[in-house]
Tab-separated table of C-alpha atoms in Angstrom:
chain	number	residue	atom	x	y	z
P	1	UNK	CA	5.099	-18.059	-19.758
P	2	UNK	CA	2.474	-17.529	-22.444
P	3	UNK	CA	1.548	-13.905	-23.150
P	4	UNK	CA	-2.101	-13.163	-24.007
P	5	UNK	CA	-2.198	-9.703	-25.602
P	6	UNK	CA	-5.701	-8.377	-24.966
P	7	UNK	CA	-6.033	-5.721	-27.631
P	8	UNK	CA	-3.490	-6.361	-30.367
P	9	UNK	CA	-3.504	-2.848	-31.822
P	10	UNK	CA	-0.547	-0.473	-31.934
P	11	UNK	CA	0.951	-1.144	-28.533
P	12	UNK	CA	-0.331	-4.677	-28.149
P	13	UNK	CA	0.698	-5.702	-31.658
P	14	UNK	CA	4.193	-4.285	-31.220
P	15	UNK	CA	4.704	-5.995	-27.855
P	16	UNK	CA	3.167	-9.272	-29.029
P	17	UNK	CA	5.083	-9.322	-32.303
P	18	UNK	CA	8.420	-8.532	-30.685
P	19	UNK	CA	7.880	-11.185	-27.986
P	20	UNK	CA	6.977	-13.751	-30.642
P	21	UNK	CA	10.032	-12.797	-32.675
P	22	UNK	CA	12.191	-13.490	-29.615
P	23	UNK	CA	10.727	-16.968	-29.298
P	24	UNK	CA	8.082	-16.420	-26.636
P	25	UNK	CA	4.608	-17.919	-26.835
P	26	UNK	CA	1.990	-15.291	-27.711
P	27	UNK	CA	-1.750	-15.207	-28.258
P	28	UNK	CA	-3.375	-12.127	-29.832
P	29	UNK	CA	-6.848	-10.928	-28.947
P	30	UNK	CA	-8.587	-8.645	-31.432
P	31	UNK	CA	-11.964	-7.776	-32.834
P	32	UNK	CA	-13.672	-7.070	-36.142
P	33	UNK	CA	-11.696	-6.532	-39.318
P	34	UNK	CA	-8.386	-6.556	-37.440
P	35	UNK	CA	-9.216	-9.982	-35.976
P	36	UNK	CA	-10.056	-11.357	-39.443
P	37	UNK	CA	-6.889	-9.924	-41.008
P	38	UNK	CA	-4.715	-11.386	-38.259
P	39	UNK	CA	-6.324	-14.814	-38.679
P	40	UNK	CA	-6.075	-14.792	-42.468
P	41	UNK	CA	-2.619	-13.272	-43.076
P	42	UNK	CA	-0.915	-13.018	-39.710
P	43	UNK	CA	0.389	-9.961	-37.892
P	44	UNK	CA	2.372	-7.747	-40.258
P	45	UNK	CA	4.777	-5.841	-38.056
P	46	UNK	CA	6.616	-3.026	-39.797
P	47	UNK	CA	9.838	-2.221	-37.996
P	48	UNK	CA	13.187	-0.621	-38.927
P	49	UNK	CA	14.592	-3.948	-40.143
P	50	UNK	CA	11.645	-4.495	-42.545
P	51	UNK	CA	8.156	-5.997	-42.494
P	52	UNK	CA	7.902	-9.155	-40.366
P	53	UNK	CA	4.955	-11.506	-40.461
P	54	UNK	CA	3.919	-13.537	-37.412
P	55	UNK	CA	1.230	-16.183	-37.727
P	56	UNK	CA	0.071	-16.444	-34.145
P	57	UNK	CA	-3.035	-17.813	-32.465
P	58	UNK	CA	-5.768	-15.170	-32.653
P	59	UNK	CA	-8.981	-15.105	-30.615
P	60	UNK	CA	-11.762	-12.623	-30.001
P	61	UNK	CA	-12.192	-13.361	-26.290
P	62	UNK	CA	-11.553	-15.859	-23.478
P	63	UNK	CA	-14.226	-18.312	-24.575
P	64	UNK	CA	-12.275	-19.042	-27.783
P	65	UNK	CA	-9.268	-20.118	-25.681
P	66	UNK	CA	-11.191	-22.379	-23.343
P	67	UNK	CA	-9.364	-23.053	-20.094
P	68	UNK	CA	-6.455	-20.699	-19.482
P	69	UNK	CA	-3.045	-21.964	-18.397
P	70	UNK	CA	-1.507	-21.373	-15.009
P	71	UNK	CA	1.542	-19.802	-16.683
P	72	UNK	CA	-0.481	-17.279	-18.704
P	73	UNK	CA	0.280	-13.551	-18.409
P	74	UNK	CA	-2.539	-11.228	-19.429
P	75	UNK	CA	-1.366	-8.007	-21.055
P	76	UNK	CA	-4.190	-5.442	-21.286
P	77	UNK	CA	-3.586	-3.022	-24.143
P	78	UNK	CA	-7.100	-1.910	-25.077
P	79	UNK	CA	-7.921	1.777	-24.693
P	80	UNK	CA	-8.996	2.674	-21.140
P	81	UNK	CA	-12.579	3.390	-22.238
P	82	UNK	CA	-12.831	-0.291	-23.143
P	83	UNK	CA	-11.103	-1.634	-20.038
P	84	UNK	CA	-14.054	-2.286	-17.740
P	85	UNK	CA	-16.008	-4.343	-20.273
P	86	UNK	CA	-12.914	-6.220	-21.389
P	87	UNK	CA	-11.849	-7.097	-17.855
P	88	UNK	CA	-15.378	-8.176	-17.048
P	89	UNK	CA	-15.095	-10.786	-19.787
P	90	UNK	CA	-11.654	-12.069	-18.769
P	91	UNK	CA	-11.938	-12.038	-14.986
P	92	UNK	CA	-14.158	-15.153	-14.637
P	93	UNK	CA	-12.238	-17.189	-17.261
P	94	UNK	CA	-11.322	-20.605	-15.746
P	95	UNK	CA	-7.672	-21.514	-15.232
P	96	UNK	CA	-6.311	-25.075	-15.356
P	97	UNK	CA	-6.057	-26.468	-11.849
P	98	UNK	CA	-8.940	-24.428	-10.535
P	99	UNK	CA	-10.100	-20.870	-9.812
P	100	UNK	CA	-10.284	-17.969	-12.250
P	101	UNK	CA	-8.033	-15.561	-14.139
P	102	UNK	CA	-8.968	-12.786	-11.700
P	103	UNK	CA	-7.804	-14.898	-8.759
P	104	UNK	CA	-4.655	-16.465	-10.215
P	105	UNK	CA	-3.149	-14.752	-13.208
P	106	UNK	CA	-0.949	-11.630	-13.426
P	107	UNK	CA	-2.564	-8.754	-15.337
P	108	UNK	CA	-0.348	-6.059	-16.854
P	109	UNK	CA	-2.071	-2.736	-17.670
P	110	UNK	CA	-0.078	-1.362	-20.607
P	111	UNK	CA	-2.133	1.713	-21.465
P	112	UNK	CA	-2.110	5.457	-21.444
P	113	UNK	CA	-3.573	7.125	-18.391
P	114	UNK	CA	-3.738	5.891	-14.801
P	115	UNK	CA	-7.318	4.638	-14.352
P	116	UNK	CA	-7.136	1.112	-15.799
P	117	UNK	CA	-5.045	-0.107	-12.879
P	118	UNK	CA	-7.821	0.853	-10.437
P	119	UNK	CA	-10.490	-0.678	-12.676
P	120	UNK	CA	-8.456	-3.871	-12.807
P	121	UNK	CA	-7.830	-4.028	-9.084
P	122	UNK	CA	-11.574	-4.215	-8.438
P	123	UNK	CA	-11.548	-7.663	-10.085
P	124	UNK	CA	-7.980	-8.948	-10.268
P	125	UNK	CA	-5.696	-9.787	-7.344
P	126	UNK	CA	-2.393	-9.473	-9.181
P	127	UNK	CA	-2.264	-6.168	-11.065
P	128	UNK	CA	0.826	-4.521	-12.534
P	129	UNK	CA	1.327	-1.088	-14.046
P	130	UNK	CA	3.263	-0.492	-17.263
P	131	UNK	CA	4.486	2.941	-18.313
P	132	UNK	CA	4.511	2.649	-22.077
P	133	UNK	CA	7.030	4.589	-24.153
P	134	UNK	CA	6.513	2.825	-27.459
P	135	UNK	CA	6.020	4.758	-30.713
P	136	UNK	CA	3.611	2.525	-32.642
P	137	UNK	CA	0.800	2.901	-35.168
P	138	UNK	CA	-2.230	0.821	-36.123
P	139	UNK	CA	-4.548	2.213	-38.777
P	140	UNK	CA	-4.872	-0.744	-41.188
P	141	UNK	CA	-6.335	-4.146	-40.250
P	142	UNK	CA	-3.598	-6.685	-39.655
P	143	UNK	CA	-0.767	-4.147	-39.743
P	144	UNK	CA	1.187	-2.510	-36.924
P	145	UNK	CA	4.155	-0.194	-37.322
P	146	UNK	CA	6.787	0.340	-34.632
P	147	UNK	CA	9.446	2.806	-35.722
P	148	UNK	CA	11.737	2.860	-32.660
P	149	UNK	CA	15.410	1.905	-32.898
P	150	UNK	CA	17.627	0.469	-31.594
P	151	UNK	CA	14.985	-0.297	-28.961
P	152	UNK	CA	11.362	-0.694	-29.954
P	153	UNK	CA	10.272	0.858	-26.679
P	154	UNK	CA	10.776	1.340	-22.956
P	155	UNK	CA	8.366	-0.228	-20.505
P	156	UNK	CA	8.675	0.620	-16.810
P	157	UNK	CA	7.035	-2.184	-14.809
P	158	UNK	CA	5.863	-2.573	-11.234
P	159	UNK	CA	3.101	-3.952	-9.057
P	160	UNK	CA	0.045	-1.806	-8.493
P	161	UNK	CA	-0.339	0.065	-6.211
P	162	UNK	CA	3.377	-0.327	-5.412
P	163	UNK	CA	6.235	-2.823	-5.093
P	164	UNK	CA	7.874	-5.485	-7.229
P	165	UNK	CA	7.990	-9.280	-7.246
P	166	UNK	CA	9.485	-12.300	-9.056
P	167	UNK	CA	6.644	-12.397	-11.584
P	168	UNK	CA	7.230	-8.921	-12.935
P	169	UNK	CA	10.988	-9.471	-12.947
P	170	UNK	CA	10.467	-12.582	-15.090
P	171	UNK	CA	8.240	-10.600	-17.456
P	172	UNK	CA	10.881	-7.870	-17.674
P	173	UNK	CA	13.547	-10.414	-18.522
P	174	UNK	CA	11.413	-11.730	-21.422
P	175	UNK	CA	10.733	-8.212	-22.705
P	176	UNK	CA	14.434	-7.410	-22.678
P	177	UNK	CA	15.047	-10.314	-25.061
P	178	UNK	CA	12.523	-8.682	-27.432
P	179	UNK	CA	14.055	-5.215	-28.106
P	180	UNK	CA	12.556	-3.495	-25.073
P	181	UNK	CA	14.168	-1.942	-22.052
P	182	UNK	CA	12.020	-2.949	-19.099
P	183	UNK	CA	13.071	-1.363	-15.784
P	184	UNK	CA	11.332	-2.913	-12.764
P	185	UNK	CA	10.484	-0.133	-10.284
P	186	UNK	CA	8.577	-0.006	-7.017
P	187	UNK	CA	7.060	3.354	-7.928
P	188	UNK	CA	5.653	2.659	-11.406
P	189	UNK	CA	2.821	5.140	-10.768
P	190	UNK	CA	5.379	8.011	-10.709
P	191	UNK	CA	6.352	7.140	-14.281
P	192	UNK	CA	2.755	6.669	-15.421
P	193	UNK	CA	1.792	10.123	-14.136
P	194	UNK	CA	4.755	11.582	-15.984
P	195	UNK	CA	3.498	9.859	-19.149
P	196	UNK	CA	0.020	11.245	-18.464
P	197	UNK	CA	1.354	14.758	-18.597
P	198	UNK	CA	2.940	14.026	-21.986
P	199	UNK	CA	-0.260	12.440	-23.249
P	200	UNK	CA	-2.209	15.667	-22.622
P	201	UNK	CA	-0.980	16.697	-26.083
P	202	UNK	CA	-2.798	13.751	-27.736
P	203	UNK	CA	-6.081	15.596	-28.045
P	204	UNK	CA	-4.326	18.682	-29.438
P	205	UNK	CA	-2.787	16.591	-32.170
P	206	UNK	CA	-6.002	14.650	-32.796
P	207	UNK	CA	-8.200	17.685	-33.439
P	208	UNK	CA	-5.703	20.189	-34.943
P	209	UNK	CA	-2.423	18.400	-35.754
P	210	UNK	CA	0.355	18.170	-36.714
P	211	UNK	CA	1.836	18.174	-33.262
P	212	UNK	CA	5.010	19.977	-34.426
P	213	UNK	CA	3.118	23.212	-35.177
P	214	UNK	CA	4.816	25.781	-32.860
P	215	UNK	CA	1.448	27.280	-31.943
P	216	UNK	CA	0.236	23.895	-30.702
P	217	UNK	CA	3.500	23.435	-28.833
P	218	UNK	CA	2.920	26.694	-26.966
P	219	UNK	CA	-0.662	25.717	-26.194
P	220	UNK	CA	0.485	22.330	-24.955
P	221	UNK	CA	2.778	24.109	-22.514
P	222	UNK	CA	-0.268	25.785	-21.002
P	223	UNK	CA	-2.204	22.510	-20.974
P	224	UNK	CA	0.663	20.714	-19.275
P	225	UNK	CA	0.965	23.552	-16.793
P	226	UNK	CA	-2.598	22.858	-15.658
P	227	UNK	CA	-1.722	19.191	-15.311
P	228	UNK	CA	1.380	19.847	-13.203
P	229	UNK	CA	-0.566	22.252	-10.955
P	230	UNK	CA	-3.229	19.623	-10.396
P	231	UNK	CA	-0.774	16.817	-9.592
P	232	UNK	CA	1.143	19.119	-7.241
P	233	UNK	CA	-2.091	20.100	-5.450
P	234	UNK	CA	-3.069	16.445	-5.156
P	235	UNK	CA	0.370	15.500	-3.775
P	236	UNK	CA	0.957	13.069	-6.652
P	237	UNK	CA	4.608	12.441	-7.562
P	238	UNK	CA	5.758	12.250	-11.176
P	239	UNK	CA	9.092	11.885	-12.922
P	240	UNK	CA	10.357	15.217	-14.248
P	241	UNK	CA	11.279	15.935	-17.853
P	242	UNK	CA	15.020	15.835	-17.192
P	243	UNK	CA	14.785	12.428	-15.494
P	244	UNK	CA	12.733	11.087	-18.348
P	245	UNK	CA	15.162	12.395	-20.946
P	246	UNK	CA	18.180	10.984	-19.081
P	247	UNK	CA	16.453	7.621	-18.738
P	248	UNK	CA	15.525	7.345	-22.409
P	249	UNK	CA	18.610	9.041	-23.845
P	250	UNK	CA	19.026	8.016	-27.488
P	251	UNK	CA	17.771	4.473	-26.910
P	252	UNK	CA	14.579	5.065	-28.947
P	253	UNK	CA	14.955	6.999	-32.171
P	254	UNK	CA	12.195	7.147	-34.772
P	255	UNK	CA	13.157	5.636	-38.150
P	256	UNK	CA	11.287	6.062	-41.427
P	257	UNK	CA	9.565	2.802	-42.339
P	258	UNK	CA	9.093	1.533	-45.891
P	259	UNK	CA	5.381	1.208	-46.702
P	260	UNK	CA	4.239	2.943	-43.538
P	261	UNK	CA	2.344	6.189	-43.930
P	262	UNK	CA	3.091	8.961	-41.404
P	263	UNK	CA	0.591	8.872	-38.580
P	264	UNK	CA	-0.110	10.593	-35.300
P	265	UNK	CA	-0.456	9.321	-31.760
P	266	UNK	CA	-3.023	7.037	-30.237
P	267	UNK	CA	-5.904	9.562	-30.189
P	268	UNK	CA	-5.157	10.599	-33.782
P	269	UNK	CA	-5.272	6.924	-34.743
P	270	UNK	CA	-8.671	6.450	-33.053
P	271	UNK	CA	-10.122	9.296	-35.120
P	272	UNK	CA	-8.414	7.999	-38.255
P	273	UNK	CA	-10.048	4.584	-37.767
P	274	UNK	CA	-13.381	6.257	-36.933
P	275	UNK	CA	-13.871	4.019	-33.889
P	276	UNK	CA	-16.458	6.371	-32.370
P	277	UNK	CA	-14.564	6.561	-29.056
P	278	UNK	CA	-11.383	8.213	-27.831
P	279	UNK	CA	-9.266	8.136	-24.656
P	280	UNK	CA	-9.585	11.821	-23.730
P	281	UNK	CA	-11.776	11.146	-20.681
P	282	UNK	CA	-8.801	9.320	-19.118
P	283	UNK	CA	-6.112	11.800	-20.187
P	284	UNK	CA	-7.323	15.413	-20.185
P	285	UNK	CA	-10.352	14.164	-18.258
P	286	UNK	CA	-8.133	12.795	-15.517
P	287	UNK	CA	-6.673	16.251	-15.023
P	288	UNK	CA	-10.177	17.774	-15.032
P	289	UNK	CA	-11.294	15.260	-12.405
P	290	UNK	CA	-8.328	15.933	-10.120
P	291	UNK	CA	-8.730	19.669	-10.634
P	292	UNK	CA	-12.330	19.512	-9.392
P	293	UNK	CA	-11.321	17.370	-6.426
P	294	UNK	CA	-8.544	19.753	-5.388
P	295	UNK	CA	-9.911	23.147	-6.402
P	296	UNK	CA	-7.581	23.790	-9.339
P	297	UNK	CA	-9.034	25.306	-12.540
P	298	UNK	CA	-8.395	23.218	-15.685
P	299	UNK	CA	-10.248	25.034	-18.514
P	300	UNK	CA	-7.871	24.000	-21.299
P	301	UNK	CA	-7.926	20.306	-20.420
P	302	UNK	CA	-11.721	20.436	-20.156
P	303	UNK	CA	-11.905	22.075	-23.578
P	304	UNK	CA	-9.670	19.439	-25.169
P	305	UNK	CA	-11.641	16.613	-23.524
P	306	UNK	CA	-14.868	18.062	-24.960
P	307	UNK	CA	-13.422	18.612	-28.427
P	308	UNK	CA	-11.858	15.138	-28.665
P	309	UNK	CA	-15.061	13.434	-27.579
P	310	UNK	CA	-17.072	15.516	-30.072
P	311	UNK	CA	-14.685	14.576	-32.878
P	312	UNK	CA	-14.921	10.879	-31.971
P	313	UNK	CA	-18.696	10.892	-31.630
P	314	UNK	CA	-19.177	12.702	-34.940
P	315	UNK	CA	-16.433	10.650	-36.589
P	316	UNK	CA	-14.651	13.771	-37.787
P	317	UNK	CA	-11.304	13.451	-39.527
P	318	UNK	CA	-8.205	13.999	-37.370
P	319	UNK	CA	-6.572	17.395	-37.653
P	320	UNK	CA	-9.650	19.034	-39.202
P	321	UNK	CA	-10.068	21.872	-36.677
P	322	UNK	CA	-8.034	24.876	-37.806
P	323	UNK	CA	-5.325	25.812	-35.316
P	324	UNK	CA	-6.588	29.424	-35.340
P	325	UNK	CA	-10.030	28.235	-34.225
P	326	UNK	CA	-8.567	26.022	-31.486
P	327	UNK	CA	-6.541	28.941	-30.169
P	328	UNK	CA	-9.637	31.134	-30.181
P	329	UNK	CA	-11.571	28.537	-28.220
P	330	UNK	CA	-8.674	28.158	-25.782
P	331	UNK	CA	-8.575	31.899	-25.160
P	332	UNK	CA	-12.345	31.961	-24.583
P	333	UNK	CA	-12.116	29.031	-22.143
P	334	UNK	CA	-9.395	30.646	-20.047
P	335	UNK	CA	-11.139	34.036	-20.105
P	336	UNK	CA	-14.395	32.491	-18.841
P	337	UNK	CA	-12.472	30.873	-15.971
């Protein structure tokens, strides 16, 4: 199979680079300065064993590839806010032998949140969910850092909305040659909702980091509590913290990387790159949406969604809101509720 990584940033670059390093055929899809850097100097993947350079085919969209192959696997790793437009471009791409990518090719949604799978299923017949546990960073064009060891990451895989098949088992086998653990599960949504609860801290870190501040940790507990109450009210199953910890164990430990500056999570990285957008609508905003549907108040998640979007729109620096001010706003939000 040939893997087309649609969005070769932190997650996509790490997956694509590791697959290429294990001998698999990979095409990277990127835009702007990152696209140019990948074309000119290759993907520079900083990992615990050093900096590895992969000179791979790089395109900016399906037209640059021409006709797709019947053995292509599309791996969607753009942020969810970019998913609809991106899928709209790839869905009608022709495939050798007839029909389109949307009709024939497997599409793996390897993103935070839970909405991209539904967006994809409107266009694509063969959609798969991926629960991504992969500590990776992309803040410099052409460079991706992945600090996990001995495994680079853990990727739970399954069909969406449920089930498994031979295709996803073949993909898992390839990933497991490339320093990933890739369990194939019939209930991948349960793992993705668990990851969603963890990702509710992303906006906290983005606006007021660092995430290890004990005051932010306490606030995150309240934010997560809203999320759990919402999922319980909606009857949505999610893997618990103990199950997650037992599954991961010590398989992924962060290692200091030479030449890699410390960086925060995906939302922090969006603010650092001043992209103008952020994923909060599909993380904290997902909890706000479900809360409104099921009558559960979510004032803290609504506050974080608003703050993260404001920071992105105004291109404010990550971590520039004083923790004291964030706590004051949080207290006001819950008091008003």
